[in-house]
XYZ file of C-alpha atoms in Angstrom:
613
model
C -35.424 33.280 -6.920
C -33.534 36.449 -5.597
C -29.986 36.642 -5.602
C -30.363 37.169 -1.251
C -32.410 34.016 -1.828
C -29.967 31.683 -3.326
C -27.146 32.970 -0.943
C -29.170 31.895 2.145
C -29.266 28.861 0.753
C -25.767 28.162 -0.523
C -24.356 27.717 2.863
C -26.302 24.174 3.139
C -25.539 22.883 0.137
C -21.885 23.865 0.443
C -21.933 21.841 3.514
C -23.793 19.406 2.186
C -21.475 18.728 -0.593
C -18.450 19.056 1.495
C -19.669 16.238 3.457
C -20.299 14.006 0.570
C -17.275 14.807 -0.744
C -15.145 13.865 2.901
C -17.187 10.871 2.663
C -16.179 9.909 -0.368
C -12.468 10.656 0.236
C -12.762 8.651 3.480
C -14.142 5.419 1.900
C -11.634 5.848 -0.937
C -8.673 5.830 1.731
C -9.640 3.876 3.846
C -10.504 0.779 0.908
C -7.474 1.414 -1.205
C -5.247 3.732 -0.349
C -4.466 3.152 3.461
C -4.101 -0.962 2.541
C -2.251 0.021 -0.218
C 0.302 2.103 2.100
C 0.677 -0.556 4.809
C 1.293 -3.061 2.319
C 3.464 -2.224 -0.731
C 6.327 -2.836 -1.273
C 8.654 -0.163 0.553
C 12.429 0.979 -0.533
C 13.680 1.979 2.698
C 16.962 1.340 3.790
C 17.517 -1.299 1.001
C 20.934 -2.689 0.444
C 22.547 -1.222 -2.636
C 21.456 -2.899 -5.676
C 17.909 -4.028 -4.519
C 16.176 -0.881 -5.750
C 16.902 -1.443 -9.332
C 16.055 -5.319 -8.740
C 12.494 -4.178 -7.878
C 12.033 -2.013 -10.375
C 12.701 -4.739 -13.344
C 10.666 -7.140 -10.919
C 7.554 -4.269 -10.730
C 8.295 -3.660 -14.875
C 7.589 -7.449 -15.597
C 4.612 -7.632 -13.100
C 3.218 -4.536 -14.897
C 4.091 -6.473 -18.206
C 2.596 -9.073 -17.698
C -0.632 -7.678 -16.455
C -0.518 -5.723 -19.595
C -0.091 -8.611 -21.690
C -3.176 -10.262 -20.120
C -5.327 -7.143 -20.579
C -4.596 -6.860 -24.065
C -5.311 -10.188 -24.638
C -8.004 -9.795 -27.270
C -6.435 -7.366 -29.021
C -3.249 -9.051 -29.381
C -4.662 -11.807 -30.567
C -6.794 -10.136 -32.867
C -3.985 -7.912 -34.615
C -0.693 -10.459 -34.438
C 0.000 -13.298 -36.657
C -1.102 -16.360 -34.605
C 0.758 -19.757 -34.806
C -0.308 -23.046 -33.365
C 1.514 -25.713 -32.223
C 1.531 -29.449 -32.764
C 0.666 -32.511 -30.473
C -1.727 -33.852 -28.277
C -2.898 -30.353 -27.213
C -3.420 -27.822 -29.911
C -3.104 -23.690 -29.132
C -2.615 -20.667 -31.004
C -0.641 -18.071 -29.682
C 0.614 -14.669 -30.646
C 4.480 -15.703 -32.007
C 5.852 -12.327 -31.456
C 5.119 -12.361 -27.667
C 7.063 -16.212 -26.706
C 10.007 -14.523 -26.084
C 8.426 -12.593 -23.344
C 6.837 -15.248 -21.727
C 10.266 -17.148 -21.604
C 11.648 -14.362 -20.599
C 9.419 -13.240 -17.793
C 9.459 -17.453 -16.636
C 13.492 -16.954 -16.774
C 13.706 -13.550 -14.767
C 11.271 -15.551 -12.295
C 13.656 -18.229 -11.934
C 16.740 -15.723 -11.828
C 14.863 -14.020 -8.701
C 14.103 -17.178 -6.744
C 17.771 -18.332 -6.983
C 19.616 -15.342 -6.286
C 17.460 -14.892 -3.434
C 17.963 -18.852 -2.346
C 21.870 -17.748 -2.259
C 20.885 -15.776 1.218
C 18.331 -18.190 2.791
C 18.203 -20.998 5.298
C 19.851 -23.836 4.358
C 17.187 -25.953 3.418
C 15.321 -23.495 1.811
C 18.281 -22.849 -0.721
C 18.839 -26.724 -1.356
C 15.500 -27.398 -2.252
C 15.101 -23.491 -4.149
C 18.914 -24.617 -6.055
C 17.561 -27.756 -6.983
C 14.678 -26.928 -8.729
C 16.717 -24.008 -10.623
C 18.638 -26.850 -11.804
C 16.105 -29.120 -12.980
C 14.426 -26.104 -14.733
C 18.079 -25.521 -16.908
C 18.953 -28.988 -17.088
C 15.017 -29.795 -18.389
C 14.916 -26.648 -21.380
C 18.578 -27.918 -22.116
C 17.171 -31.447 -22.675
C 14.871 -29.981 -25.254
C 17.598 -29.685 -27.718
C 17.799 -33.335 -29.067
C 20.424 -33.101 -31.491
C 20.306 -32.326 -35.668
C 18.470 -35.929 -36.107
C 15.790 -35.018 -33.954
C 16.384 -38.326 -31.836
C 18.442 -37.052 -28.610
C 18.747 -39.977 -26.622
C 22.268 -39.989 -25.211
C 23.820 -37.595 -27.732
C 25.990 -34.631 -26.667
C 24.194 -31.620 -27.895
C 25.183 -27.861 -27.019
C 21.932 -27.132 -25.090
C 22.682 -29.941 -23.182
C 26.452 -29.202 -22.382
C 25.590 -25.114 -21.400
C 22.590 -26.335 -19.303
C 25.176 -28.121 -17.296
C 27.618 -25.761 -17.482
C 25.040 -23.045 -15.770
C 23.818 -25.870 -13.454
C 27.584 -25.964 -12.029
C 27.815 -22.410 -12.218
C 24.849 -21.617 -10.038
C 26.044 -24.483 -7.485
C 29.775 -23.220 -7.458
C 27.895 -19.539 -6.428
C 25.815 -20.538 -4.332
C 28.690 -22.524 -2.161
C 30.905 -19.173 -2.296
C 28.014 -17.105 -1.111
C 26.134 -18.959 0.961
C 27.355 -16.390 4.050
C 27.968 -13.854 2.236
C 25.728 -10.363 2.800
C 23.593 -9.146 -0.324
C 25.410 -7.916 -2.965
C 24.288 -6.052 -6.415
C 26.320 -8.048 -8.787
C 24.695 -11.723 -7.776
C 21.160 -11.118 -9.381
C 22.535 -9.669 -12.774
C 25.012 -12.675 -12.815
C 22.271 -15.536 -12.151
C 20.545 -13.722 -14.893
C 22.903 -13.751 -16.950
C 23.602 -17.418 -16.153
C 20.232 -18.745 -16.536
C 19.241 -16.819 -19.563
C 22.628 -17.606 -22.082
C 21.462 -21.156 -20.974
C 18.073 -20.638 -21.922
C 18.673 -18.873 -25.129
C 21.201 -21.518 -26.292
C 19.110 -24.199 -25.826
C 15.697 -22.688 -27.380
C 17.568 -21.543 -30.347
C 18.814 -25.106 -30.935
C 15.215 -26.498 -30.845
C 14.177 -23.979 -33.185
C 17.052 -23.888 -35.535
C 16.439 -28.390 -35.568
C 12.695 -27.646 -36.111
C 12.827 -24.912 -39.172
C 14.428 -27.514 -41.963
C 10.426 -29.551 -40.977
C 8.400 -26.244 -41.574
C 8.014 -26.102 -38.212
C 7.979 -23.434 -35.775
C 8.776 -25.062 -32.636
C 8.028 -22.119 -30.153
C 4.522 -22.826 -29.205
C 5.093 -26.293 -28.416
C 8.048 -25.339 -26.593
C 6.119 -22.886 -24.450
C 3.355 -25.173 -23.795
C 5.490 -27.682 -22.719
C 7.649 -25.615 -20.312
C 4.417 -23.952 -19.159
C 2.648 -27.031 -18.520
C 5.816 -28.674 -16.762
C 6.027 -25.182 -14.394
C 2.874 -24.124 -14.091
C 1.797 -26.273 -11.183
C 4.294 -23.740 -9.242
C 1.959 -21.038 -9.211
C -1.010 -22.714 -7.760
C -0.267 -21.920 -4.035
C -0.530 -17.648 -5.514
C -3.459 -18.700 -6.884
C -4.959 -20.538 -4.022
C -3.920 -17.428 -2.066
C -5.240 -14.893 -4.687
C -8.697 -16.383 -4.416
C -9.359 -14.946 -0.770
C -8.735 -11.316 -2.266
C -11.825 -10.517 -3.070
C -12.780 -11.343 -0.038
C -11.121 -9.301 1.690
C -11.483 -6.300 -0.474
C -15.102 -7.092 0.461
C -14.844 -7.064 4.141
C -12.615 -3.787 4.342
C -15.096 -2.100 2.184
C -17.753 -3.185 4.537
C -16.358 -1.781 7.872
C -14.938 1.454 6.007
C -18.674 2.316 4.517
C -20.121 2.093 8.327
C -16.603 3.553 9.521
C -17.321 6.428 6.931
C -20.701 7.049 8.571
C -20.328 6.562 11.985
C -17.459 8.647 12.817
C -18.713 11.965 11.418
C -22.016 11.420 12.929
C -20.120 10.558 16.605
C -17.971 13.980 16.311
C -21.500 15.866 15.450
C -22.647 14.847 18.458
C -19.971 15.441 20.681
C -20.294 19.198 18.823
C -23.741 19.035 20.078
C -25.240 20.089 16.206
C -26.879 15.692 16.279
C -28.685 14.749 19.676
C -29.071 11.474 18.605
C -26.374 9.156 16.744
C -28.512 5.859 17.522
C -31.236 7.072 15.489
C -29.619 8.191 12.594
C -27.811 4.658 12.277
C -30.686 2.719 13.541
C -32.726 4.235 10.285
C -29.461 3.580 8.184
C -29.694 -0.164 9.643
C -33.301 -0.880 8.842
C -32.554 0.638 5.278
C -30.160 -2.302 4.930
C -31.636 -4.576 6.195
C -34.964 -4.300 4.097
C -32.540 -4.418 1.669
C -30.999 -8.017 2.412
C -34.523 -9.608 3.723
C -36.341 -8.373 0.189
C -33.200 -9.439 -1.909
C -32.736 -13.008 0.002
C -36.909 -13.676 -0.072
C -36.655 -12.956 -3.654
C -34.023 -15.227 -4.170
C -35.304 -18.258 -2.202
C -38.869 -17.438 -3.992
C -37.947 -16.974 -7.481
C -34.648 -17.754 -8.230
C -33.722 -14.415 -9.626
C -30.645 -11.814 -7.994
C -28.831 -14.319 -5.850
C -30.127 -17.545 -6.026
C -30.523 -19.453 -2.860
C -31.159 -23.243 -2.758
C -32.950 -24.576 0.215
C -31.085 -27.967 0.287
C -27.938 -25.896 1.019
C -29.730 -24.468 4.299
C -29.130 -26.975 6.642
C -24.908 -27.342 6.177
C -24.594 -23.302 6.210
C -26.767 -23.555 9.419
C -24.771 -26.264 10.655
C -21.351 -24.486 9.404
C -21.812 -21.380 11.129
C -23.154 -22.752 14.476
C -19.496 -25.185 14.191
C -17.616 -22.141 13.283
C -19.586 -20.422 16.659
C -18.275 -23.309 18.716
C -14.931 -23.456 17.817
C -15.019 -19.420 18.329
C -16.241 -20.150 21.839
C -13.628 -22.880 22.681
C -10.716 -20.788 21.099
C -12.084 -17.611 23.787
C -12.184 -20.261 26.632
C -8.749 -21.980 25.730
C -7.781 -18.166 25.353
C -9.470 -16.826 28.334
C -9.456 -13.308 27.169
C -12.001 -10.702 25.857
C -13.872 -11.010 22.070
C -11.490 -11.094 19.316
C -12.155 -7.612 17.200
C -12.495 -7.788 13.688
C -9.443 -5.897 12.507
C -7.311 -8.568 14.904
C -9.075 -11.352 12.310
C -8.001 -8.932 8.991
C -4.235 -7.752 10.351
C -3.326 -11.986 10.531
C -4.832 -12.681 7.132
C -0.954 -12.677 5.694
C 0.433 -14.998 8.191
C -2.473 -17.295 7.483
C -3.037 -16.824 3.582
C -0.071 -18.627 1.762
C 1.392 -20.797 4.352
C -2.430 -22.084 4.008
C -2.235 -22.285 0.287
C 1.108 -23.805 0.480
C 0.225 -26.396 2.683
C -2.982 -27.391 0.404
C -0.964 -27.810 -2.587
C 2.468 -29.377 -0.687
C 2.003 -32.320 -2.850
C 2.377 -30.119 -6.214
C 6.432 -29.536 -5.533
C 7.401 -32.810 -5.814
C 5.152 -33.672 -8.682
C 7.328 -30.645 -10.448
C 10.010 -32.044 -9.602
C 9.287 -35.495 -10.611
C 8.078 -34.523 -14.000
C 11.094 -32.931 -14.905
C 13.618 -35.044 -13.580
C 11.580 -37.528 -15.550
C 11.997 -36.084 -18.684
C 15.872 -34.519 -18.080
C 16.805 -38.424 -17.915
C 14.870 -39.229 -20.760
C 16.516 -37.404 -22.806
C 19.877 -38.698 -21.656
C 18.510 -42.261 -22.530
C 17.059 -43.342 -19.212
C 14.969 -46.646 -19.273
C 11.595 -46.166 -20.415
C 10.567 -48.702 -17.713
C 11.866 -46.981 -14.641
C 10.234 -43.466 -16.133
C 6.853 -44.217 -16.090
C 7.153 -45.386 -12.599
C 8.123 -41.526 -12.127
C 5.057 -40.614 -14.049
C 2.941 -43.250 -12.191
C 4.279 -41.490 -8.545
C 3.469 -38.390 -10.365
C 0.156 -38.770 -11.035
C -0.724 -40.194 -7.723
C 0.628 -37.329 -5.913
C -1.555 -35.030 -8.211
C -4.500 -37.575 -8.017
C -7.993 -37.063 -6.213
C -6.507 -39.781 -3.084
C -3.753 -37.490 -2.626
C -5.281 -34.059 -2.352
C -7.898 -35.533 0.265
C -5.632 -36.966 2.382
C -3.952 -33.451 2.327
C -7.024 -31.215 2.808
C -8.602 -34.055 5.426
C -4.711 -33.748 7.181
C -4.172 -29.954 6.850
C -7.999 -29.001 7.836
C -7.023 -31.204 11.339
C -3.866 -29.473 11.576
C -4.864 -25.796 11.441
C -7.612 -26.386 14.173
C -4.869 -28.029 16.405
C -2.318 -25.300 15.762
C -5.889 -22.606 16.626
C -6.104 -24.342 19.844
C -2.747 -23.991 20.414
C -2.245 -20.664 19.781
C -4.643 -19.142 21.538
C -3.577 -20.817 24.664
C -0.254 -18.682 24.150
C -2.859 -15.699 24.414
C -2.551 -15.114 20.367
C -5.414 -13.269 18.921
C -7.347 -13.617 15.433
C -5.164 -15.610 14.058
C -6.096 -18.569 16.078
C -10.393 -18.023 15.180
C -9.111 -17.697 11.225
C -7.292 -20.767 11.053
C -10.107 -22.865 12.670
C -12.106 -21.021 10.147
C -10.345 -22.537 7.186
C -9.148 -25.747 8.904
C -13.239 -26.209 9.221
C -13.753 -25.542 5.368
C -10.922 -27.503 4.514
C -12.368 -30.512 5.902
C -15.950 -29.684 4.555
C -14.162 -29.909 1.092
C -13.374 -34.006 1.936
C -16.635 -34.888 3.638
C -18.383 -35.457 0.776
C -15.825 -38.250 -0.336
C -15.311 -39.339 2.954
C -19.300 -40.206 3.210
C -20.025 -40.633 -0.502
C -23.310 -38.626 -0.066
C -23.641 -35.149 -1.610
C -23.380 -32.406 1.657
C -24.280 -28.834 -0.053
C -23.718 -25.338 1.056
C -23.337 -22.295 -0.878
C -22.474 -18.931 -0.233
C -26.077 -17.537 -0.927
C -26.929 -19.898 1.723
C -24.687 -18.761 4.016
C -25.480 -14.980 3.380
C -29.251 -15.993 4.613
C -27.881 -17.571 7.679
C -25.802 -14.014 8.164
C -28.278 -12.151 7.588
C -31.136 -13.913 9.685
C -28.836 -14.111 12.588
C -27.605 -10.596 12.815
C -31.651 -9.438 12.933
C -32.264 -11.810 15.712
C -29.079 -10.608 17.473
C -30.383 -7.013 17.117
C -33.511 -7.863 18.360
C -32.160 -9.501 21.332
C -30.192 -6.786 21.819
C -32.908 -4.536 22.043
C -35.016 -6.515 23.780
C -32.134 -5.929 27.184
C -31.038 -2.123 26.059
C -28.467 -2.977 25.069
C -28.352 -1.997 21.228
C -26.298 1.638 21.224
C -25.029 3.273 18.151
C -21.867 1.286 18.065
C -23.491 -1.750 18.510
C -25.990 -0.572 15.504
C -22.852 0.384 13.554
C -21.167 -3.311 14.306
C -24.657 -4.882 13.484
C -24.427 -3.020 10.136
C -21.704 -4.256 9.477
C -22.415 -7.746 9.872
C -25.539 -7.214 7.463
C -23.332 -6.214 4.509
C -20.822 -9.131 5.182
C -23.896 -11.279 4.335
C -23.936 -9.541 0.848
C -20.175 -10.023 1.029
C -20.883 -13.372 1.313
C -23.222 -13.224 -1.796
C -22.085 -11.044 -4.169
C -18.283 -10.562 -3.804
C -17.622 -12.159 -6.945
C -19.343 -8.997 -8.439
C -15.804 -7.202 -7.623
C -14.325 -8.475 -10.733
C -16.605 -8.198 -13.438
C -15.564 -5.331 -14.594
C -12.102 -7.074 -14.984
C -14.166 -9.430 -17.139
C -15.559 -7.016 -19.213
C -12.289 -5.587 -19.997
C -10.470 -9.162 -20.872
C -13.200 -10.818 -22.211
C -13.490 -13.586 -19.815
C -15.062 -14.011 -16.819
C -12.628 -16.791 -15.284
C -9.595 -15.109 -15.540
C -10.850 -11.573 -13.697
C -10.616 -13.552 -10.049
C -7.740 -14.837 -10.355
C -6.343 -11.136 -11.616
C -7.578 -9.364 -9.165
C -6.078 -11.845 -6.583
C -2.696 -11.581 -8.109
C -2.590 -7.797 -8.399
C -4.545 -6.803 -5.042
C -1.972 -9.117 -3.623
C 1.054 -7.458 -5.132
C -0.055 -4.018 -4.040
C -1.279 -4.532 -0.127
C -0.086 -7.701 0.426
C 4.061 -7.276 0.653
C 3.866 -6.825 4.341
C 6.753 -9.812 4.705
C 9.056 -8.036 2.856
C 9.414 -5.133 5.844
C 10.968 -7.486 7.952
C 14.111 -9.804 8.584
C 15.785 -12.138 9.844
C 19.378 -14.400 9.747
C 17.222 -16.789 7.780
C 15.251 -14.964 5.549
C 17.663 -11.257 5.381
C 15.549 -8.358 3.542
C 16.541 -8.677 0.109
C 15.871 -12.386 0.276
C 12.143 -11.254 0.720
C 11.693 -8.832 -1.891
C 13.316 -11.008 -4.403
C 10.985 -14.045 -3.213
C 7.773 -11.965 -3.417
C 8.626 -10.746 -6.889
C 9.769 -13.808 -8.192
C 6.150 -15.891 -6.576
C 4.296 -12.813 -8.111
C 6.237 -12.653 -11.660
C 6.000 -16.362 -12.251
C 1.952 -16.937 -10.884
C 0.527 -13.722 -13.714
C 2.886 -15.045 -16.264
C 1.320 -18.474 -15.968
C -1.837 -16.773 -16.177
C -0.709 -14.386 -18.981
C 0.251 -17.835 -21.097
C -3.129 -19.418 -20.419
C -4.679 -15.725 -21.613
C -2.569 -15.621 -24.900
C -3.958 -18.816 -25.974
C -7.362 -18.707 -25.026
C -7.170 -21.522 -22.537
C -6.691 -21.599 -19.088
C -5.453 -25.097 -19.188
C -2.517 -24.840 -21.462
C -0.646 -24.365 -18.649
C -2.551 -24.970 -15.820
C -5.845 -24.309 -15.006
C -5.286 -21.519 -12.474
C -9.269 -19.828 -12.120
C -10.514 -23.482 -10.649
C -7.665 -22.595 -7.914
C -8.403 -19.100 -7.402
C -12.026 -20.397 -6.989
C -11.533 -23.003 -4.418
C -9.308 -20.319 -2.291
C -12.281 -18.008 -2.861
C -14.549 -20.963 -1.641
C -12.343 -22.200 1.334
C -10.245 -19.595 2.198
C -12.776 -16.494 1.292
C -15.437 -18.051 2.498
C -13.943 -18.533 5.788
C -12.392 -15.145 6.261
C -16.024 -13.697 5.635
C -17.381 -15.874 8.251
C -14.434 -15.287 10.845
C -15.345 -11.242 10.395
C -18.614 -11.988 10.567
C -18.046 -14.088 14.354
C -15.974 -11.157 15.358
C -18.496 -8.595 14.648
C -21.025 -10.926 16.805
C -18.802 -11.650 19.519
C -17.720 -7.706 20.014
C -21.445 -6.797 19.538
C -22.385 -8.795 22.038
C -19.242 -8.334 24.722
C -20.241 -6.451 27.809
C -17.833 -3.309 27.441
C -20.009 -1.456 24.753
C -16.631 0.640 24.151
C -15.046 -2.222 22.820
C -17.778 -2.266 20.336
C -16.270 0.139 17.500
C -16.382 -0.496 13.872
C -12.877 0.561 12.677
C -11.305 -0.491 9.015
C -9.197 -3.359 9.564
C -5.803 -2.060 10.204
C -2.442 -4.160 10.165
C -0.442 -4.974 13.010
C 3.007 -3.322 13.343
């Protein structure tokens, strides 16, 4: 070809990669950078002294992370020592003192913080600080090995710190923020910590014993039920890394193709989008046929048809009743997304409410034990424990939250709020699909394959309709779109941390990962505010010490190749995937509908979810 040749042509491609290239930069903003900006962590007009407290906080998140990446190779290259008793692990030796310390600056962050707090809030916070001291003091039990009521160091110093944090906490309850507090709590909690570990150990040695790793596991095991409301709340990230990469892909497209038509270089935006929405949905018909006919891709059971159907026509009423209690125009998708913080952990919180006072329980149980409480009047406290932790228990609390969440949706959106009302009857819904089954003793299936075809069918009959009265423009189109890849949201979201998997080595502890770090990066949006009750710093330092403490758990259960040495925190992240994912999809998926099908067509827009000032 001749030199004029190529240069008549290079214009075109030029352009042609330039566009790709915007594209590309678009969907990369839009799906991690711009959430990622509206929901770090920010150090603007901080207090003097909290900047450095967020750094060590960020260091040990980063640390901990890294410790549950290199999981495999730690393992595979460090001297591995197991412990003794009913449960058996092996864990790298060289890394317990990071775990204890990462579970100590946790503890340190949480109580310095509960020295600025509402009252009630810093009772309960101070408590359970104390219990933690007074229960790793217990575990030195004196050179026979016997404890009982003996006087042992770790036991005096635990004390000692448990006065000192209550004597601080009295002389700054109404005090502002100052630098010196969270160094000195530190320094408090880990002297006490260090005293009474090294006593255990030093008692353990003359045996041949190493008593770290049974230390660890049983602090871990005793703590661990702390992190499940994180976890709960982690679940629902892919989710929603799902649904804004959904609306920015359409966003992506749409825009550019609007502005070339204002230009006047496209006539026609509705065609271009109406061949991009056949394209997909070819794509979700072929792969949900296959699936229903032969089992392979995703794999859709028929039985589960009829709940899904059922789920997402309840989840269509309750939409309709929350509009009419409302009496306002469709609720927009990116109204749904920017309330997805005040909804997430309060939700998981209230789920798991029962788990505090098991906590508590447990270690109260065993801090009098080792002071020579009556065996009797002990395993009544283990007894209470259990039941709180027991199947009864957890029903009655999903069954009563479930109720609760639709009542507070009703409520709410007769105040005129918006989105927030639709995703709590969303997940007050799921919550009491997950006690119907015991409630009926009958097996009631769904899945999320299930409810993918339900998506999927639905939007093609709405476009259909639509086109039937004119009324399917090019943002309707776009919004349709949408829709169509929330129903492979809805199916293949999981996908989003496999290669997480691949890096760790297994598959269960990738969710729960990606919950905990998506949420650490976009999800700090309650740290920008304050209040007398909760001031600023109070904030930061309860975000970092909730995210410290939840991936150290999970770091733990990573070390020793078990998820359950401490607790079990992937079958949490899965049932917030399942209840609160699940129902985040679906409450995008009713907006799209709902603003698709509103009269003003310029209400109809497919914009990134954005967060709410």
């Amino acid at each position: 070809m001749s030199a004029e040749g190529m240069t008549a042509l290079s214009p075109p491609r030029s352009r042609t990669m330039s566009r790709i290239a915007t594209g590309a930069r678009t969907l990369w903003r839009g799906i991690i950078v711009d959430p990622i900006r509206r929901g770090r962590l920010r150090d603007t007009d901080s207090p003097r002294g909290l900047g450095p407290i967020v750094v060590v906080g960020v260091v040990a998140f980063c640390l901990a992370v890294a410790l549950i990446l290199g999981a495999p190779l730690v393992r595979s290259i460090s001297p591995l020592t197991v412990s003794v008793g009913s449960i058996v692990l092996s864990l790298p030796r060289l890394l317990l003192p990071t775990i204890f310390w990462l579970v100590i600056l946790s503890l340190a962050l949480m109580q310095t913080a509960a020295l600025h707090t509402r009252r009630r809030t810093t009772v309960v916070l101070t408590i359970m600080t104390s219990l933690v001291l007074l229960f790793i003091g217990s575990l030195d039990l004196g050179a026979d090995g016997a404890g009982g009521v003996s006087i042992t160091p770790g036991k005096i110093v635990s004390m000692l710190a448990v006065v000192g944090i209550i004597l601080l906490v009295v002389l700054r309850r109404r005090s502002v923020f100052a630098w010196w507090e969270f160094p000195l709590v530190l320094a408090i909690t880990g002297l006490s910590t260090v005293v009474s570990l090294g006593r255990s150990a030093a008692q353990a040695a003359p045996f041949g014993l190493d008593f770290g790793p049974t230390t660890a596991s049983l602090v871990m095991s005793s703590l661990g039920q702390l992190a499940v409301p994180a976890a709960l709340a982690a679940g629902v990230a892919v989710a929603e890394f799902a649904i804004g990469a959904s609306t920015t892909a359409v966003a992506a497209v749409h825009r550019p193709l609007e502005n070339a038509r204002r230009r006047g270089v496209l006539r026609s935006v509705s065609l271009v989008l109406i061949i991009a929405f056949v394209l997909v949905a070819l794509w979700r018909v072929i792969e949900l046929a296959l699936g229903l006919a032969t089992g392979s891709g995703v794999v859709v059971e028929v039985r589960d048809l009829p709940l899904s159907i059922g789920i997402v026509l309840a989840i269509a009423g309750l939409w309709w009743g929350i509009a009419r209690a409302r009496r306002s125009s469709a609720t927009r998708i990116d109204d749904v997304m920017s309330r997805l913080d005040d909804a997430g952990l309060p939700v998981a919180a209230a789920l798991s409410i029962t788990l505090a006072p098991v906590v508590v329980l447990l270690l109260a149980a065993q801090v009098v034990t080792a002071w020579g409480a009556d065996g009797a009047a002990v395993g009544v406290v283990f007894v209470i424990a259990d039941a709180l932790r027991g199947t009864v228990a957890l029903t009655i609390v999903r069954g009563a939250v479930g109720i609760a969440l639709i009542v507070i949706a009703f409520v709410l959106a007769r105040r005129g709020a918006r989105g927030l009302p639709e995703l709590l009857a969303a997940i007050g819904l799921f919550a009491l699909l997950s006690v119907l089954p015991a409630l009926v003793s009958a097996p009631l299936t769904w899945s999320s394959p299930a409810l993918a075809v339900v998506i999927a069918l639905g939007t093609l009959t709405l476009a259909v309709v639509l086109a039937v009265r004119r009324r399917l423009d090019a943002r309707r189109i776009a919004l349709l779109t949408v829709a169509l890849l929330l129903s492979a949201a809805a199916a293949w979201r999981d996908v989003l941390a496999d290669p997480l998997s691949a890096v760790i080595g297994a598959s269960g502890i990738a969710l729960v990962l990606f919950g905990f770090v998506w949420g650490f990066v976009t999800d700090a949006d309650i740290t920008h505010g304050e209040s007398a009750a909760y001031p600023r710093p109070a904030r930061v330092m309860l975000f970092l010490a909730n995210a410290v403490f939840g991936v150290t758990v999970l770091a733990f259960g990573t070390l020793a190749r078990d998820l359950g040495a401490a607790i079990d925190l992937d079958a949490f992240a899965q049932f917030g995937d399942e209840l609160l994912g699940t129902a985040l999809i679906l409450a995008a998926v009713m907006a799209v509908w709902a603003t698709a099908t509103a009269r003003d067509s310029a209400d109809s827009r497919p914009e990134a979810p954005t967060v709410a000032a």
